[in-house]
Each structure stands twice: as C-alpha cells, then as structure tokens.
Amino acid sequence: MTDSRYIVGVDLGTTNIAVAYIDTEKTPDTITVFPVPQLIAPGEIGENPLLPACCFIPAVKQVQPGSLNLPWNKKLDYAIGVYAREEGPSTPKRFISSAKSWLCHAGVNRREKILPWGQDKAAYSISPLEVTTRYLDHLKQSWNHKFKRRRDRDGNRCTLETQQVVVTVPASFDETARELTLEAARNAGFKNLTLQEEPLAAFYAWLDQNRNNWKQEIPESGAALVIDVGGGTSDFSLIELDSEGVLNRTATGEHLLLGGDNIDIALAKKIESEWNTHLPPGEWASLCQQTRKAKELILGGNADSADVTLLGSGSSVIGGARKSQVRKKELAKLLDEGFFPEIPADSTSPERRGGIRAMGLPYAADPALPRHLLAFLRYAAKLKDETGSGILCPDRVLFNGGAMIPDSIRNRILKIIESWFPGKDISELESAGLNLAVARGAAVYGRTRRGDGIKVKSGAARSYYLQIEGNKPDNHLCVMPRGVEENRKQAINRGFVLEANRKVSFPLFSSATRIKDKTGDFVPDSDELTPVKNLISVIKFGKSGARSIHAGITAELTESGLLQVCLESKDTNHVWPLHFDTRELAESQPKEEEKAVQVVDAAKIGEAAKLIEKLFLKEPANLPSIAKSLEKTLGLPRQEWPLPLLRELADALLKLPGKMLKTPQQENRWLNLTGFCLRPGFGDPADRLRLQKIWKHWFSGLKNPNNAQTAAEWWVFWRRVAPGLATGHQRTIFQVLAKQLFPKDKLLKQHKLGAQVHMEMWRCIGSLELLQPDRKTAIGELLTASLNKLREFEFWVIGRLAARHLFHASAENLVPSGTATRWAEKLLTMKKPDRQCLFALSRIAAVTSDRHLDITPAMKSKIRKTLTLHNAPEAWLKHLDGITADTGDEQKQILGDSLPLGLKLAE
C-alpha cells in the first residue's frame, strides 16, 4: 500500500473527525480535505469537512422509516455526524459522544457494551471499541461511495481500505488504547494502517506549509513546543532542531483528559448553581451540549453573549424550561482563572490523583493547563539533563486543536510561557489550520514514509537495557541505544539461553545519560539506570516441560513509543515478542510517609519454602504453629511480609502435591496460608499465572467437604483471591453459592455445616465485584426485603453490592444509583444501625462526581445525618464530600483483610 494512488490522513478526534488526502498521480501532489458525506437532518445528506464524533441511536418511533438511510446503507438504525450531534442530546439515553476518551479510559472494560454511559444495558448499547469502528466504517463507506469510479494507473479501484492510511492518536495514548484503535480499524475493514501521534502530525502540516523556509523559522539547536488541546485531551510534544539540521521529537507528555469538554462542564456547573438545582443525568448531558454551543459562538467572535435554554420533561415541556445566559466577560474570567491562569515558574506540579468524573470520564484533577505545561517542560529538561532540575525553554510554539482556535487563548498561553523565561522572545508558529492540521499532517507523514519530504525523527530519547541473568557484574544488555530512529531493528549478534515453559522475568531499565552505549553492550547496574517495567512471562515451546533454548535478541522502537523486543530461536523459526511501553518511566519519587517495604534475604526465603514442604508433607502435627515458625525463620511478623515475599511463599505452597494434603488440618492450613499469601489476587506481575493454577483447585474441590472448618476456610480462600479472578470465574463461584444460599430466590437462614460457613459464603458473594449489575440487584433485593432479620455480615454484603467505588472492578459493574438509593432508604429505617449497616450507607453515599453513579444530594444529606448521629468514623464521612482514597482501615473493612505491604492501588 506504500505505492497506492492516495495517501490518506485521518484525524480521529474526540469531538470531530477529519480526513485529508494526497493524490500522488497529480502534479503538484497537494493536500485536499475530504468533505465527509453525512446526515445533517432526517433524510438529508450533506458534505462537511468535519464529521462530528457523535452517534445517535433513536428509537423506532423517533424517526420516520428510511430517514437515517445513507447512499451506501439503507438499513441503518443509527446516525453519525452533524445530525447526531444536533439531535442526540435531546435523548441522552441514546446519544454517545467522546468515544475516543472512553477508548483510553482504563477504568472501564472498553470492549463491553457500556455506551451510552449510565444507562441500563439495552439492545442498542455498544462498546467504545464498536463506536470507534462505526466512525471508521463511515469514513470508509463514504469515501468508497464518492470515489467509486476512481482507479489507479493499473486499473485498480481506489477503495479506502486499499490505500495508504495514517490514523492519528494522542501522543500520550497508552499501548492498550493504540491497539484498540488498530483493532477498530481492522473491524471496519482496513487491511493496513499506520498510527501517528497528533502533535507530530500537526507539526508535519506546518512543515509542509513552510517547506521552503522552515529552517529560518526554528533557530539552530532550538526547540518547538507543540501544544495540542482538543475537545477531550491535551497533548504536549517537544521537537528540537539539532546542530546538523535534523529534527528530533525528544519528549511527549502524559495522558490528560483536559480540553474543550472541561470548559463546557465548568459552564454547566455554573449555570446549574445559578438555578439552585441538581440536574438528573439526562438533563445535565443536554446542558453540557448547550454550553458547548454558547462557548463556540462567543469565542468565535460572533456574539457578546449566548442564551442557554434547557427544556423540561413531562407534559409541560415549555412551562418547565430553564433559561440562562453566558456572557463574554464571564466566560473570559472563567477561562483566565480556571483554565489558563497566570502562574509563576516555581509553581508546584499538578495533582495526579482525585480527578473529577463528569459524563463518566476521569478528567484531570487540575484544569489549569499552564500547570500541566510547566510540569512537562520540567520533565523535558530532565530528559535532556537528568542532573538539572530546571525548565526547558522552547523557542517556538505551535498550537493545534479546536480549543486553541481563539486568538485570545493562544496569546494568553504565549504570555504565560514568556513570563517563565524573562527576556526570551517566544513566538508562535502559524498553524496550517487548527481543526484540519492533524488530518493534513497525517497525509504528509504518509508521504514522508515513501521518502518524499522532511522527516522528524522520533527515535529513542533514552537508552534501554534488559537485565540478563548471570554471574558477571555487567549484566544489563543494551537493546536500544539512545537516538536510534523508530522502526530501525537492532540485532544483537550473540547467543543467549532462554528458559521455556516456565515463569521467567524480563526487567527493562532505561537511561538518559548513557549516550555512548551501543547495541549489544553490557553495562553494570548503577544510578544511571532507572527501572521501567518487569515483564513476567512463560515462553511456550512444544508440549514438554521446562527446557533451555538458544536464542537471539532483536529490538525495535515504533512511532507509538512501543519497544518490541523479540526473542528468536536459533534452532527453529519460533519468535517470541515482548512489548514494553517506554512511556511508563516513573517521574515522581515515593512519598516519605509511605512505610518502607523490607527485602528478605533469598536464603531465608529458601529456608521458609523448605519449612512449608516439611510441615505439610512430613510433620503435619506441627501445622498449627506454621505461621509462627515462618515468622521466626523470616525474622518478620506476618503482617509485615511484603508482596514479593508473600508471592514467593505462595509459589512454594502451590508446588505441594495436592493429593498428599488429605487431612482436614492439612487442607485447612493450606487454604488459610495460601489465601493469605495470594490476597487480593492481583498486584504482582505473575499473579495471572498463579490464579490459572489456583482455578484448577476449584474443580478438584475439597477433600474434606463435610468438615465445617474446612468448608469455611474454602470460602475465605476464594473471597481473598476473588479480585484477581476473571468475570467467568466469579460467575461460576456465584452460581454455586446461589444454589446453597438462596435456592429459588428464597433466603436460607443457615447452612447445614453451621453459622461460620454460612457467613463466609455470604462474604464471598459480596467480594464478587465482576457480577453483572442485574445479578447484584437481585441479591440486594432479597437481602433488603428481610431487613430486620439481617445479621452484620449481610449488611456488609449490601455495602459491597451497592458501593459507588469498587475495589478492583470497572465502573460498569456498579448497580444503578436508583437501586442503591432504594436500598439506602430501607437501611435508614433501622432505629439502631450496627457498624456494618453504617458501613453500607457510607459506601452507597460515596461521591464519584458522575451523575449516573451518584445518589441524589437529598439522600446523601440523610445518610450524612445518620452517620454523624451514630458516630461513624470520620474517614467514612469524607467520602461524602469528595473523591478520597480509602484508608488502610477502610481497605481492611472492605476486603476483610489488610493489603500486603508494597501493593498500591491506583485511584
């Protein structure tokens, strides 16, 4: 496809999608914007250079038959583009926007049918991946329809899927989001597609526009800062011109959900406050669309104010309408103070945690763009010279993205940057079009891949090293030297021994200061090397057990920042790729108040493993004291065993032959200790492999099923590891528990083996966070129907089922806020609520800042009064005021166990 007639660039934006192309059979091969055919009204098709990234799925009665038809598809039940953007917000339950932000949202399952967000799953619900596929399919079909008669010199039809296509993504997209973008393209029928970063594409567009004088625009050894702020994301990149006249992309920023959407949300919050109300999710979504239009109208210079009207619902729509007005001065103040404030060069870096959630998405906690920009320039300076702690000064700034269109915003940002560097003249590079530059630049980049044009090197800004096992002190192998261009394979001409069919680790390190190392060099461990990531893998080879294989190593860095290290067998054609995301370099130091995790001597760990084998297999009579014996051997009390040590002990326990653990005492101690060492089922890179082994125990079952203590330990064990299990595993556990606890939807008061087993079974159910919301709802309805008969542990289960923040599962697994509210109303009728009842209320009332998930302010106020009246812990009340991390005591309350030392939960 590198010799196709057309080179096509696609800007797959959060708010708008654009396409530009180069016809290589025309002279000159100028860039043309493709006007995308789309519905602009029911039954009316028009062409627009921008395709709004909106999807509207109307009900059958909302539209006339055939009114959604497109020339290439007469059976569509959804609309994409202008009509979807204008009409969809009036029916929020059937409207999808910001799909790109959902595609990079690690807090949800991006393959699940979770959109439109906050609605009960319906036949029309789709996943972020599928929405993206629909957008790309629309582009393909519209191109093919319009160009169906065009052929190349060889007579081949110029369908889009057969052309050279470059799709852009944010520079800060993680590898999962990039892979999902490629998967969406494959699902839409694209056969070969290249990804390019949006800031780089914008710079390529500028280069093409200034192809004859670009070296006069950027000083020698100077740096151009690209600030790309669109509807949903902000991206920063730094491109430097070296002394030899070569352009190098040297730094990219972290992922920021910060853009025009945030301004729309801030305006909506201000108006909602004026109305002194708390809008339901549907009306809130409509208001945000209204404020977007008002913002664009004012910032476009077409008005000094804009009216905002929100129609009510019900029979008196007109009478229930609310009105407000956005004024230019008020908008300017909001932008200046909230989003583009003037800050000094010594300002602190923005908070990384506790971001607001609006429309379901985790937006940046600090909306002040200059603060994020300042942090990026500090990071860029550190990459250039790790010994310094200064700020890298750019010589030029190139703006991109719809949020940067107003002159006033660009001028203010330039003024702020110049204030950090007194006396420095920092000028703006004129953009090739803030809304279309990325699509145009993507096409230009495609042309440079054919060898025609100015290349921006985006090679390794750091050197990368794999730690190799061996006795030599120089045991870090350089697999990618600093400065190597992307897509340049580095081969290491020496042999290595690879251990197959067993768990092995691949620790990756990096350095920004070792600039003389070459591919294949071995270097010693030192302060110059920084850990990046440690992959734990099993290299599968044949059906036999562990074996050694002679292998070679190659490495390649892609444009998207993926370091692919391939292990290549010397004796066969087998190749095993290892993928490292090079942008995972940690920039922040651990907090001083965090408790240091102790490292236990390897010899002691070996002694502990031998002790486990001896007590379980040879001296089972001494098993009751195994915990104390291990504490004595390791020199650490059990609660201070760090995560790596726990997993080493778990591995020793998993090696024990199950057929020899016959007695209740052996089985009880194995379940108790193994569950303790594996809790909470995730946190170590190899836990997925361990849980695959563990799952075999589910099917083999208990050897002493009629022993009450053994049965109780069995369910404690599965509760402890449940967070690390997959959805199917949790569903299987639930089906067994449901038959024993509430057959035919009727609660049983007691288990045949006693109260302890009954309680642990219920607590296990409460830990199955991946159950579908409808199943959780059914369980909660059974429990709350017998409220006055419930015991403490059953209130705990309600708290886990109705929680607004899940411990490890994604947000789509939450029960609806209406359901949680209904349960809270019942709990509030308890005259003397016990601690677990109060715990449940606190989890139900916890703030998420997502209207689809939060309970109403009125209900929250009632719960606050009850918690305060009954002296609930202060930490529980804090969750009602804002998003705060759980304390150690709260985590223990939620799990029934403390977290291992060294395991930090992402917020």
XYZ file of N, CA, C and O in Angstrom, residues 771-779 815-816:
44
model
N -19.673 -9.456 39.020
C -21.033 -9.883 38.685
C -21.763 -8.760 37.967
O -21.561 -7.578 38.248
N -22.639 -9.127 37.047
C -23.418 -8.129 36.330
C -24.339 -7.384 37.304
O -24.824 -7.962 38.287
N -24.574 -6.087 37.064
C -25.419 -5.303 37.974
C -26.795 -5.910 38.229
O -27.322 -5.796 39.336
N -27.380 -6.570 37.218
C -28.711 -7.137 37.441
C -28.669 -8.279 38.453
O -29.610 -8.460 39.238
N -27.569 -9.031 38.464
C -27.442 -10.100 39.461
C -27.218 -9.519 40.848
O -27.780 -10.004 41.834
N -26.389 -8.484 40.926
C -26.186 -7.827 42.212
C -27.503 -7.256 42.734
O -27.804 -7.332 43.931
N -28.280 -6.690 41.824
C -29.567 -6.107 42.212
C -30.489 -7.176 42.786
O -31.160 -6.965 43.815
N -30.523 -8.330 42.142
C -31.397 -9.413 42.615
C -30.993 -9.861 44.021
O -31.847 -10.106 44.882
N -29.672 -9.957 44.268
C -29.204 -10.359 45.611
C -29.588 -9.307 46.643
O -30.086 -9.616 47.733
N -24.125 -1.264 40.540
C -25.585 -1.291 40.431
C -26.059 0.136 40.166
O -25.381 1.102 40.540
N -27.185 0.327 39.498
C -27.674 1.682 39.207
C -27.842 2.505 40.483
O -28.141 1.967 41.553
